[in-house]
Structures are given as structure tokens and as C-alpha cells.
CSV table of C-alpha atoms in Angstrom, one decimal:
chain,number,residue,atom,x,y,z
U,1,UNK,CA,0.0,0.0,0.0
U,2,UNK,CA,1.2,3.5,-0.7
U,3,UNK,CA,2.6,5.3,2.3
U,4,UNK,CA,0.0,8.0,2.7
U,5,UNK,CA,-3.2,9.1,1.0
U,6,UNK,CA,-1.7,12.5,-0.2
U,7,UNK,CA,1.1,10.6,-2.0
U,8,UNK,CA,-1.4,8.2,-3.6
U,9,UNK,CA,-3.5,11.1,-4.8
U,10,UNK,CA,-0.4,12.8,-6.2
U,11,UNK,CA,0.6,9.5,-8.0
U,12,UNK,CA,-2.9,8.9,-9.4
U,13,UNK,CA,-3.4,12.5,-10.7
U,14,UNK,CA,0.0,13.1,-12.1
U,15,UNK,CA,-0.2,10.2,-14.5
U,16,UNK,CA,-3.8,10.7,-15.4
U,17,UNK,CA,-4.9,9.6,-18.9
U,18,UNK,CA,-8.3,10.6,-20.4
U,19,UNK,CA,-11.0,7.9,-20.4
U,20,UNK,CA,-14.1,7.7,-22.5
U,21,UNK,CA,-17.2,7.2,-20.3
U,22,UNK,CA,-18.7,3.8,-20.9
U,23,UNK,CA,-21.7,3.8,-23.1
U,24,UNK,CA,-25.2,2.9,-21.7
U,25,UNK,CA,-26.0,-0.8,-21.2
U,26,UNK,CA,-28.4,-0.6,-24.2
U,27,UNK,CA,-25.8,0.7,-26.6
U,28,UNK,CA,-23.1,-1.8,-25.2
U,29,UNK,CA,-25.6,-4.7,-25.7
U,30,UNK,CA,-26.3,-3.5,-29.2
U,31,UNK,CA,-22.6,-3.4,-29.9
U,32,UNK,CA,-22.2,-6.9,-28.5
U,33,UNK,CA,-25.0,-8.2,-30.7
U,34,UNK,CA,-23.5,-6.3,-33.7
U,35,UNK,CA,-20.2,-8.1,-33.2
U,36,UNK,CA,-22.0,-11.4,-32.8
U,37,UNK,CA,-24.2,-11.2,-35.9
U,38,UNK,CA,-21.7,-12.5,-38.4
U,39,UNK,CA,-20.5,-15.0,-35.9
U,40,UNK,CA,-24.0,-16.3,-35.3
U,41,UNK,CA,-24.7,-16.7,-39.0
U,42,UNK,CA,-21.4,-18.6,-39.5
U,43,UNK,CA,-21.9,-20.7,-36.4
U,44,UNK,CA,-25.3,-21.8,-37.6
U,45,UNK,CA,-24.0,-22.9,-41.0
U,46,UNK,CA,-21.0,-24.7,-39.6
U,47,UNK,CA,-23.0,-26.5,-36.9
U,48,UNK,CA,-25.5,-27.6,-39.6
U,49,UNK,CA,-22.7,-29.0,-41.6
U,50,UNK,CA,-21.1,-30.7,-38.6
U,51,UNK,CA,-24.3,-32.4,-37.4
U,52,UNK,CA,-25.5,-32.9,-40.9
U,53,UNK,CA,-28.9,-31.3,-40.4
U,54,UNK,CA,-30.7,-28.6,-42.4
U,55,UNK,CA,-31.1,-25.1,-41.1
U,56,UNK,CA,-34.5,-24.5,-39.6
U,57,UNK,CA,-37.4,-23.0,-41.4
U,58,UNK,CA,-39.0,-20.3,-39.3
U,59,UNK,CA,-42.6,-21.3,-38.9
U,60,UNK,CA,-44.6,-19.0,-36.6
U,61,UNK,CA,-44.3,-20.9,-33.3
U,62,UNK,CA,-40.6,-21.6,-33.8
U,63,UNK,CA,-39.9,-18.0,-34.7
U,64,UNK,CA,-41.6,-16.7,-31.6
U,65,UNK,CA,-39.7,-19.2,-29.4
U,66,UNK,CA,-36.4,-18.1,-31.0
U,67,UNK,CA,-37.2,-14.4,-30.7
U,68,UNK,CA,-37.9,-14.8,-27.0
U,69,UNK,CA,-34.7,-16.9,-26.6
U,70,UNK,CA,-32.6,-14.3,-28.2
U,71,UNK,CA,-34.4,-11.5,-26.4
U,72,UNK,CA,-33.6,-13.3,-23.1
U,73,UNK,CA,-29.9,-13.4,-24.0
U,74,UNK,CA,-29.8,-9.7,-25.0
U,75,UNK,CA,-31.8,-8.6,-21.9
U,76,UNK,CA,-29.4,-10.6,-19.7
U,77,UNK,CA,-26.5,-9.0,-21.4
U,78,UNK,CA,-28.0,-5.5,-20.8
U,79,UNK,CA,-28.6,-6.4,-17.2
U,80,UNK,CA,-25.0,-7.6,-16.9
U,81,UNK,CA,-23.7,-4.3,-18.4
U,82,UNK,CA,-25.9,-2.4,-16.0
U,83,UNK,CA,-24.6,-4.4,-13.0
U,84,UNK,CA,-21.1,-3.1,-13.5
U,85,UNK,CA,-22.1,0.5,-13.2
U,86,UNK,CA,-21.9,1.8,-9.7
U,87,UNK,CA,-24.9,3.6,-8.3
U,88,UNK,CA,-27.6,2.1,-10.5
U,89,UNK,CA,-30.8,0.8,-9.1
U,90,UNK,CA,-31.2,-3.0,-9.1
U,91,UNK,CA,-34.3,-2.8,-11.3
U,92,UNK,CA,-32.1,-4.1,-14.2
U,93,UNK,CA,-32.6,-7.5,-12.7
U,94,UNK,CA,-36.1,-7.5,-14.0
U,95,UNK,CA,-35.1,-6.9,-17.6
U,96,UNK,CA,-34.6,-10.5,-18.6
U,97,UNK,CA,-37.7,-11.7,-16.7
U,98,UNK,CA,-40.3,-10.9,-19.4
U,99,UNK,CA,-38.5,-12.5,-22.4
U,100,UNK,CA,-37.5,-15.4,-20.2
U,101,UNK,CA,-41.1,-15.9,-19.2
U,102,UNK,CA,-42.1,-15.7,-22.9
U,103,UNK,CA,-39.4,-18.2,-23.9
U,104,UNK,CA,-40.3,-20.7,-21.2
U,105,UNK,CA,-44.0,-20.2,-22.0
U,106,UNK,CA,-43.6,-21.0,-25.7
U,107,UNK,CA,-41.4,-24.1,-24.9
U,108,UNK,CA,-43.8,-25.3,-22.2
U,109,UNK,CA,-46.8,-25.0,-24.5
U,110,UNK,CA,-45.0,-27.0,-27.2
U,111,UNK,CA,-43.8,-29.5,-24.6
U,112,UNK,CA,-47.3,-30.2,-23.3
U,113,UNK,CA,-48.4,-31.0,-26.8
U,114,UNK,CA,-45.4,-33.2,-27.6
U,115,UNK,CA,-45.2,-37.0,-27.3
U,116,UNK,CA,-43.9,-38.6,-24.0
U,117,UNK,CA,-40.3,-37.7,-23.2
U,118,UNK,CA,-37.4,-39.8,-24.2
U,119,UNK,CA,-33.6,-39.4,-23.6
U,120,UNK,CA,-32.0,-39.3,-27.0
U,121,UNK,CA,-28.4,-39.1,-27.9
U,122,UNK,CA,-29.1,-36.1,-30.1
U,123,UNK,CA,-30.6,-34.2,-27.2
U,124,UNK,CA,-27.5,-35.0,-25.1
U,125,UNK,CA,-25.1,-33.9,-27.9
U,126,UNK,CA,-26.7,-30.4,-28.0
U,127,UNK,CA,-25.3,-29.4,-24.6
U,128,UNK,CA,-21.7,-29.4,-25.7
U,129,UNK,CA,-22.7,-27.4,-28.8
U,130,UNK,CA,-24.4,-24.8,-26.6
U,131,UNK,CA,-21.2,-24.5,-24.6
U,132,UNK,CA,-19.1,-24.4,-27.8
U,133,UNK,CA,-21.2,-21.8,-29.6
U,134,UNK,CA,-21.6,-19.8,-26.4
U,135,UNK,CA,-17.9,-19.5,-25.8
U,136,UNK,CA,-17.1,-16.6,-28.3
U,137,UNK,CA,-20.1,-14.5,-27.1
U,138,UNK,CA,-19.0,-15.2,-23.5
U,139,UNK,CA,-15.4,-14.2,-24.1
U,140,UNK,CA,-16.4,-10.9,-25.8
U,141,UNK,CA,-18.9,-10.2,-23.1
U,142,UNK,CA,-16.4,-10.9,-20.4
U,143,UNK,CA,-13.9,-8.6,-22.0
U,144,UNK,CA,-16.5,-5.9,-22.1
U,145,UNK,CA,-17.7,-6.4,-18.6
U,146,UNK,CA,-14.2,-6.2,-17.2
U,147,UNK,CA,-14.2,-2.5,-18.1
U,148,UNK,CA,-16.9,-2.0,-15.5
U,149,UNK,CA,-16.8,-2.2,-11.7
U,150,UNK,CA,-17.2,-5.8,-10.3
U,151,UNK,CA,-19.6,-4.7,-7.6
U,152,UNK,CA,-21.7,-7.9,-7.8
U,153,UNK,CA,-19.4,-10.4,-9.5
U,154,UNK,CA,-21.6,-13.5,-8.9
U,155,UNK,CA,-24.7,-11.9,-10.3
U,156,UNK,CA,-22.8,-10.2,-13.2
U,157,UNK,CA,-21.1,-13.5,-14.2
U,158,UNK,CA,-24.5,-15.4,-14.0
U,159,UNK,CA,-26.2,-12.8,-16.2
U,160,UNK,CA,-23.3,-12.8,-18.6
U,161,UNK,CA,-23.4,-16.6,-18.9
U,162,UNK,CA,-27.2,-16.6,-19.3
U,163,UNK,CA,-26.7,-14.1,-22.2
U,164,UNK,CA,-23.9,-16.1,-23.9
U,165,UNK,CA,-25.5,-19.5,-23.4
U,166,UNK,CA,-28.8,-17.9,-24.7
U,167,UNK,CA,-27.1,-17.0,-27.9
U,168,UNK,CA,-25.4,-20.4,-28.1
U,169,UNK,CA,-28.8,-22.1,-27.6
U,170,UNK,CA,-30.3,-19.9,-30.3
U,171,UNK,CA,-27.7,-21.1,-32.8
U,172,UNK,CA,-28.1,-24.8,-31.8
U,173,UNK,CA,-31.9,-24.5,-32.1
U,174,UNK,CA,-31.6,-23.2,-35.6
U,175,UNK,CA,-30.3,-26.6,-36.7
U,176,UNK,CA,-32.3,-28.6,-34.2
U,177,UNK,CA,-35.8,-27.7,-35.0
U,178,UNK,CA,-37.5,-30.6,-33.4
U,179,UNK,CA,-40.8,-30.8,-31.5
U,180,UNK,CA,-40.1,-29.6,-28.0
U,181,UNK,CA,-40.0,-32.6,-25.6
U,182,UNK,CA,-39.3,-32.5,-21.9
U,183,UNK,CA,-35.7,-33.8,-22.6
U,184,UNK,CA,-35.1,-31.1,-25.1
U,185,UNK,CA,-36.3,-28.6,-22.5
U,186,UNK,CA,-33.9,-30.1,-20.0
U,187,UNK,CA,-30.8,-30.1,-22.2
U,188,UNK,CA,-31.4,-26.7,-23.9
U,189,UNK,CA,-33.0,-24.6,-21.2
U,190,UNK,CA,-31.5,-26.6,-18.3
U,191,UNK,CA,-28.1,-26.4,-20.0
U,192,UNK,CA,-28.3,-22.6,-20.3
U,193,UNK,CA,-29.3,-22.3,-16.6
U,194,UNK,CA,-26.6,-24.7,-15.5
U,195,UNK,CA,-24.0,-22.7,-17.3
U,196,UNK,CA,-25.3,-19.5,-15.8
U,197,UNK,CA,-25.3,-21.0,-12.3
U,198,UNK,CA,-21.7,-22.4,-12.7
U,199,UNK,CA,-20.4,-19.0,-14.0
U,200,UNK,CA,-22.2,-17.3,-11.1
U,201,UNK,CA,-20.3,-19.5,-8.7
U,202,UNK,CA,-17.0,-18.5,-10.3
U,203,UNK,CA,-17.9,-14.8,-10.4
U,204,UNK,CA,-15.3,-13.7,-8.0
U,205,UNK,CA,-12.6,-15.3,-10.0
U,206,UNK,CA,-13.9,-14.1,-13.4
U,207,UNK,CA,-14.5,-10.5,-12.4
U,208,UNK,CA,-12.0,-9.0,-10.0
U,209,UNK,CA,-11.1,-5.5,-9.0
U,210,UNK,CA,-8.0,-4.7,-10.9
U,211,UNK,CA,-4.8,-4.7,-8.9
U,212,UNK,CA,-3.8,-1.5,-7.1
U,213,UNK,CA,-0.4,-1.5,-8.9
U,214,UNK,CA,-2.1,-1.2,-12.3
U,215,UNK,CA,-3.7,2.0,-11.1
U,216,UNK,CA,-0.4,3.8,-10.3
U,217,UNK,CA,1.7,2.3,-13.1
S,1,UNK,CA,-29.0,17.3,-17.5
S,2,UNK,CA,-26.4,20.1,-17.9
S,3,UNK,CA,-28.2,22.0,-15.1
S,4,UNK,CA,-27.8,19.0,-12.8
S,5,UNK,CA,-24.1,18.8,-13.6
S,6,UNK,CA,-23.6,22.5,-12.6
S,7,UNK,CA,-25.3,21.9,-9.3
S,8,UNK,CA,-22.9,19.0,-8.5
S,9,UNK,CA,-19.3,20.3,-8.3
S,10,UNK,CA,-18.0,16.8,-7.8
S,11,UNK,CA,-19.7,15.6,-11.0
S,12,UNK,CA,-18.2,18.5,-12.8
S,13,UNK,CA,-14.7,17.7,-11.5
S,14,UNK,CA,-15.2,14.0,-12.4
S,15,UNK,CA,-16.3,14.9,-15.9
S,16,UNK,CA,-13.1,17.1,-16.3
S,17,UNK,CA,-11.0,14.2,-14.9
S,18,UNK,CA,-12.4,11.8,-17.4
S,19,UNK,CA,-11.2,14.3,-20.1
S,20,UNK,CA,-7.7,14.1,-18.6
S,21,UNK,CA,-7.6,17.3,-16.4
S,22,UNK,CA,-5.1,16.3,-13.7
S,23,UNK,CA,-5.7,19.3,-11.5
S,24,UNK,CA,-9.5,18.6,-11.4
S,25,UNK,CA,-8.7,15.0,-10.6
S,26,UNK,CA,-6.4,15.8,-7.7
S,27,UNK,CA,-9.0,18.2,-6.3
S,28,UNK,CA,-11.7,15.5,-6.7
S,29,UNK,CA,-9.7,12.8,-5.0
S,30,UNK,CA,-8.8,15.1,-2.1
S,31,UNK,CA,-12.5,16.0,-1.6
S,32,UNK,CA,-13.5,12.4,-2.0
S,33,UNK,CA,-10.9,11.3,0.6
S,34,UNK,CA,-12.3,14.0,3.0
S,35,UNK,CA,-15.9,12.8,2.5
S,36,UNK,CA,-14.9,9.2,2.9
S,37,UNK,CA,-12.9,9.9,6.1
S,38,UNK,CA,-15.8,11.7,7.6
S,39,UNK,CA,-18.3,9.0,6.5
S,40,UNK,CA,-16.2,6.0,7.8
S,41,UNK,CA,-15.6,7.7,11.1
S,42,UNK,CA,-19.4,8.3,11.3
S,43,UNK,CA,-20.1,4.6,10.7
S,44,UNK,CA,-18.3,3.8,14.0
S,45,UNK,CA,-16.6,0.8,12.6
S,46,UNK,CA,-14.1,0.3,15.3
S,47,UNK,CA,-11.3,0.5,12.8
S,48,UNK,CA,-8.0,2.2,13.7
S,49,UNK,CA,-7.0,5.4,12.0
S,50,UNK,CA,-4.4,3.5,10.0
S,51,UNK,CA,-7.0,0.9,8.8
S,52,UNK,CA,-9.3,3.8,7.8
S,53,UNK,CA,-6.6,5.4,5.8
S,54,UNK,CA,-5.8,2.0,4.1
S,55,UNK,CA,-9.5,1.6,3.3
S,56,UNK,CA,-9.7,5.2,1.9
S,57,UNK,CA,-6.7,4.5,-0.3
S,58,UNK,CA,-8.3,1.2,-1.5
S,59,UNK,CA,-11.5,3.1,-2.4
S,60,UNK,CA,-9.5,5.8,-4.2
S,61,UNK,CA,-7.7,3.2,-6.3
S,62,UNK,CA,-11.1,1.5,-7.1
S,63,UNK,CA,-12.5,4.9,-8.1
S,64,UNK,CA,-9.4,5.4,-10.3
S,65,UNK,CA,-9.7,2.0,-11.9
S,66,UNK,CA,-13.4,2.3,-12.8
S,67,UNK,CA,-13.6,6.0,-13.5
S,68,UNK,CA,-14.8,5.3,-17.0
S,69,UNK,CA,-18.0,3.8,-15.5
S,70,UNK,CA,-19.1,7.3,-14.3
S,71,UNK,CA,-21.8,8.8,-16.4
S,72,UNK,CA,-21.4,12.6,-16.4
S,73,UNK,CA,-25.1,13.1,-16.7
S,74,UNK,CA,-25.7,11.4,-13.4
S,75,UNK,CA,-25.0,12.6,-9.8
S,76,UNK,CA,-21.6,11.7,-8.4
S,77,UNK,CA,-22.3,10.7,-4.9
S,78,UNK,CA,-24.4,7.6,-5.5
S,79,UNK,CA,-21.7,6.4,-7.9
S,80,UNK,CA,-19.0,7.0,-5.3
S,81,UNK,CA,-20.9,5.5,-2.4
S,82,UNK,CA,-21.7,2.3,-4.3
S,83,UNK,CA,-17.9,1.8,-4.8
S,84,UNK,CA,-17.1,2.8,-1.2
S,85,UNK,CA,-19.7,0.5,0.2
S,86,UNK,CA,-18.4,-2.4,-1.9
S,87,UNK,CA,-14.8,-1.8,-0.9
S,88,UNK,CA,-15.8,-1.2,2.7
S,89,UNK,CA,-17.6,-4.5,3.0
S,90,UNK,CA,-14.7,-6.4,1.5
S,91,UNK,CA,-12.3,-4.5,3.7
S,92,UNK,CA,-14.3,-5.1,6.8
S,93,UNK,CA,-14.4,-8.8,6.0
S,94,UNK,CA,-10.6,-8.7,5.7
S,95,UNK,CA,-10.1,-6.8,8.9
S,96,UNK,CA,-12.5,-9.1,10.8
S,97,UNK,CA,-10.5,-12.1,9.6
S,98,UNK,CA,-7.2,-10.5,10.7
S,99,UNK,CA,-8.8,-9.5,14.0
S,100,UNK,CA,-9.8,-13.1,14.6
S,101,UNK,CA,-6.3,-14.3,14.1
S,102,UNK,CA,-4.4,-11.7,16.1
S,103,UNK,CA,-4.5,-10.9,19.8
S,104,UNK,CA,-2.9,-7.6,20.7
S,105,UNK,CA,-0.6,-7.9,23.7
S,106,UNK,CA,1.7,-5.4,25.4
S,107,UNK,CA,5.4,-6.0,25.0
S,108,UNK,CA,6.7,-6.9,28.4
S,109,UNK,CA,10.1,-8.0,29.8
S,110,UNK,CA,9.7,-11.6,30.8
S,111,UNK,CA,12.0,-13.7,32.9
S,112,UNK,CA,11.4,-17.3,31.9
S,113,UNK,CA,11.1,-20.1,34.3
S,114,UNK,CA,13.9,-22.3,32.7
S,115,UNK,CA,17.3,-20.8,33.4
S,116,UNK,CA,18.5,-22.0,30.0
S,117,UNK,CA,16.0,-19.8,28.3
S,118,UNK,CA,17.2,-16.8,30.1
S,119,UNK,CA,20.8,-17.7,29.4
S,120,UNK,CA,20.2,-17.4,25.7
S,121,UNK,CA,19.1,-13.8,26.1
S,122,UNK,CA,22.1,-13.0,28.2
S,123,UNK,CA,24.8,-14.8,26.3
S,124,UNK,CA,23.4,-14.7,22.8
S,125,UNK,CA,21.7,-11.3,22.8
S,126,UNK,CA,24.0,-9.8,20.3
S,127,UNK,CA,22.5,-10.0,16.8
S,128,UNK,CA,25.9,-10.4,15.2
S,129,UNK,CA,26.6,-13.6,17.2
S,130,UNK,CA,23.2,-15.0,16.4
S,131,UNK,CA,23.8,-14.1,12.7
S,132,UNK,CA,27.1,-16.0,12.8
S,133,UNK,CA,25.4,-19.1,14.3
S,134,UNK,CA,22.6,-18.9,11.7
S,135,UNK,CA,25.3,-18.7,8.9
S,136,UNK,CA,26.8,-22.0,10.1
S,137,UNK,CA,23.5,-23.8,9.5
S,138,UNK,CA,23.0,-25.9,6.4
S,139,UNK,CA,21.4,-23.8,3.6
S,140,UNK,CA,17.9,-25.3,3.8
S,141,UNK,CA,17.8,-24.8,7.6
S,142,UNK,CA,19.2,-21.3,7.2
S,143,UNK,CA,16.5,-20.4,4.6
S,144,UNK,CA,13.8,-21.8,6.9
S,145,UNK,CA,15.0,-19.8,9.9
S,146,UNK,CA,15.4,-16.6,7.8
S,147,UNK,CA,11.9,-16.8,6.4
S,148,UNK,CA,9.9,-18.1,9.3
S,149,UNK,CA,11.7,-16.5,12.3
S,150,UNK,CA,13.5,-13.4,11.0
S,151,UNK,CA,11.0,-12.3,8.3
S,152,UNK,CA,8.1,-13.7,10.3
S,153,UNK,CA,6.5,-15.3,7.2
S,154,UNK,CA,3.7,-17.9,7.7
S,155,UNK,CA,4.5,-21.5,6.7
S,156,UNK,CA,2.3,-21.0,3.6
S,157,UNK,CA,4.0,-17.8,2.6
S,158,UNK,CA,7.4,-19.3,3.1
S,159,UNK,CA,6.5,-22.3,1.1
S,160,UNK,CA,5.2,-20.1,-1.7
S,161,UNK,CA,8.4,-17.9,-1.6
S,162,UNK,CA,10.5,-21.0,-1.9
S,163,UNK,CA,8.3,-22.5,-4.6
S,164,UNK,CA,11.2,-22.5,-7.1
S,165,UNK,CA,13.3,-24.7,-4.9
S,166,UNK,CA,10.2,-26.9,-4.3
S,167,UNK,CA,10.2,-26.8,-0.5
S,168,UNK,CA,6.9,-28.0,0.9
S,169,UNK,CA,5.3,-26.9,4.2
S,170,UNK,CA,6.2,-30.2,5.8
S,171,UNK,CA,9.9,-29.9,4.7
S,172,UNK,CA,9.9,-26.3,6.1
S,173,UNK,CA,8.6,-27.5,9.5
S,174,UNK,CA,11.3,-30.2,9.6
S,175,UNK,CA,14.0,-27.8,8.6
S,176,UNK,CA,12.9,-25.2,11.2
S,177,UNK,CA,12.8,-27.9,13.9
S,178,UNK,CA,16.3,-29.1,13.0
S,179,UNK,CA,17.6,-25.5,12.8
S,180,UNK,CA,16.3,-24.7,16.2
S,181,UNK,CA,18.0,-27.8,17.7
S,182,UNK,CA,21.2,-26.9,15.9
S,183,UNK,CA,21.1,-23.3,17.2
S,184,UNK,CA,20.5,-24.5,20.7
S,185,UNK,CA,23.6,-26.7,20.5
S,186,UNK,CA,25.6,-23.9,19.2
S,187,UNK,CA,24.5,-21.7,22.0
S,188,UNK,CA,25.4,-24.3,24.6
S,189,UNK,CA,28.9,-24.7,23.1
S,190,UNK,CA,29.5,-21.0,23.6
């Protein structure tokens, strides 16, 4: 620790470099989505080739499900961006609730109408794809979130993972347009939530206050 | 929001600081330190003045690190207090852990029951003589004594410090025990 506060203030102010204030969570989320658009398109095509399945045709019910799924991811990203800004009210936690409810609602409705559940190898194989396709969105989001203040690292990491896995799931569903069964619900939605939970647990390791040395260097 | 900014001198200073104005930044940090000092004293935390200064410095460093997160169109104090509260909670947790490990005692002159123990103090009180005896120890024992007794490292810290040479905590314990026995013998000889 620096010897006294006056000395610290002198060190910090004498080497001050200008910084651009972070943009609002809405704009940062839009930026994140913008970066991911080409990636998402490519990921869908590559995944379709890898698992040898056609890309989904957007019938009405499926399109609504996918819109809600993507909206959940984007709203979670916005909430994660808001959570690293000091002094904001916690109302941002509500942002993903509405699209999430819509997503679960559309899946639940299809699930009730579907035949009895069965564990299939295909459903199981989707989970690693969600992780794989969610990795790039997660890394970009993590880099962006690290520019903020890690006030609530567990919550921020959980929301970030929900956003990234949401995008990953969106890509996988584009080549996995099956009737929604309970098992599909478990492996897709459950997988997304599992990843969010695990990331949340690791929040303190993923998002740390930067070291004091870096501030005075 | 321009009007709001004019009414908030700290917001104005922060805004200028973000643009790279070092004078405004120094002024802002001084004022922030003053506010924090008053606030932390007011919270009656039971922290010593030194701990409070450490905490203030930690908050100032955090403010510096995340100064880009401040939105100039918003008031400054909620932003600052959110950071201060976060760092304060972490700091309080750390001080509580430290407090649980340490028991403050007054330094007193003690005459020990065993005559031998007092003899060490009398005959081996000179640091040069003790240093010579330590230098006679094998290198691993000398390193253990230097780290654990002279530099007052914990076993874990000493093990981490000697990570390159691969000394485990167990090996450090053994080396220290042997070193103490060897020093005791050297003392007896003299």
C-alpha cells in the first residue's frame, strides 16, 4: 500500500490519462449483438454441416420461441452491463424476466403438446454445442464487462453466462428444430441455466477489481 | 442534465477528470478522501485510523480503476458511495479475519522459568553472534529460519516464496525444527 493518501492522490493524478465514459447498457448490448451477428450466422451454418442437419425454417411458433430466446440473451447482457455501473438501481434484474417468461412459456406450451419424453443421444449432444457456440459470445462479453466495476461479480457472471448461453442455444436450435419434448427442454434450457449457475459461482474469479499496482503504473 | 451537472461540483470535477484534467482529478480525489474519512468515522466501525486510511486508499484506487463507468449526466455521490460500500464490505471482512487471528498484547520484559531460556538472552543477545550461528546452519535450515523467524512469514508464505526450490510446508517444518535444535547446540557450546 502507498505510504499515505496524499502521496497516492499525487501519483494517481500526475499520470492521469483521459478515459471515455462507458456507453449505456443498451448501446453496449447493441454493440455486442452487432459483433455477434456474423459469428451467429457462421456458427449456424458450420453447426448444420457438422451435425448434418438442415437449417430450420421459421414457422410462426418456432420464430416466436427463437425471438424470445434471443431476447432473453440480449436482456441478460443488458442487465450484466448495468450491474457493473456503480450507483444504478437494481431494477435491471427485471429486464430478462419478461423475455425469459415468454421463452419458457412457448417451450412449455409445445412441450405439453409433444409425445412422451425420451432421452435421445441427439438431445444430449446439444449441450456441448451450446457451450461451444456460447464461448465466443461469453469471451467478448467478459472482456466488455471487465471494463466495469465488479460490484456484484456473482450476479454479473451469472447474467453474462445466461446471455452467452442464450445465444449459443439460439444457434443450436436453428439446426435442431424438433418438437419440444421434456428432454429437449432439460438439455437446452436446463443447460443454459446450468452454465449461468456455474459462472455465477465462479464470479469472484472471473471479475475482480484490478490490482492497485495497475492503477499507479 | 447540464443543469444538474452544474449543481454538482464533484460531478463537474469528475467529468473534467475523465477528459484528462489532472488538477481537477487531484481536487476531486482530495475532496473524496475527505468525504470518505468523515463517513467512515461516522459509521463507527471500530477500525483504527491506520485501517481507515488503508480503506480510503483502496476506495480511491477503485475509483481510479473504474472512472470510465461514471456517467457525467448522473449525480456523483451515488456512484462514489456504491464503490465505497463495496470496498468497505470487502475491507471489513478482511479486517475481521485479521482480528480473529491476532490478539494484541503489550510487550513486556519476561523472565522465563527455565534458566537455560534466560541464558540465551544473556549470552546470545547480540545480533551479530546470532547471525554467525545462523550462517553456520545448512542452507535449507538457514533459509527456513530466515523466512519463518527473521522475516516472520507464515508457513504458507514461506513455502510459496521457496516454490522455485520446491520446499513443501512439511519440509519447512522439519528444517525449522532441526535448525532450532542446531542453534540450541551452538548456544550451549558458547
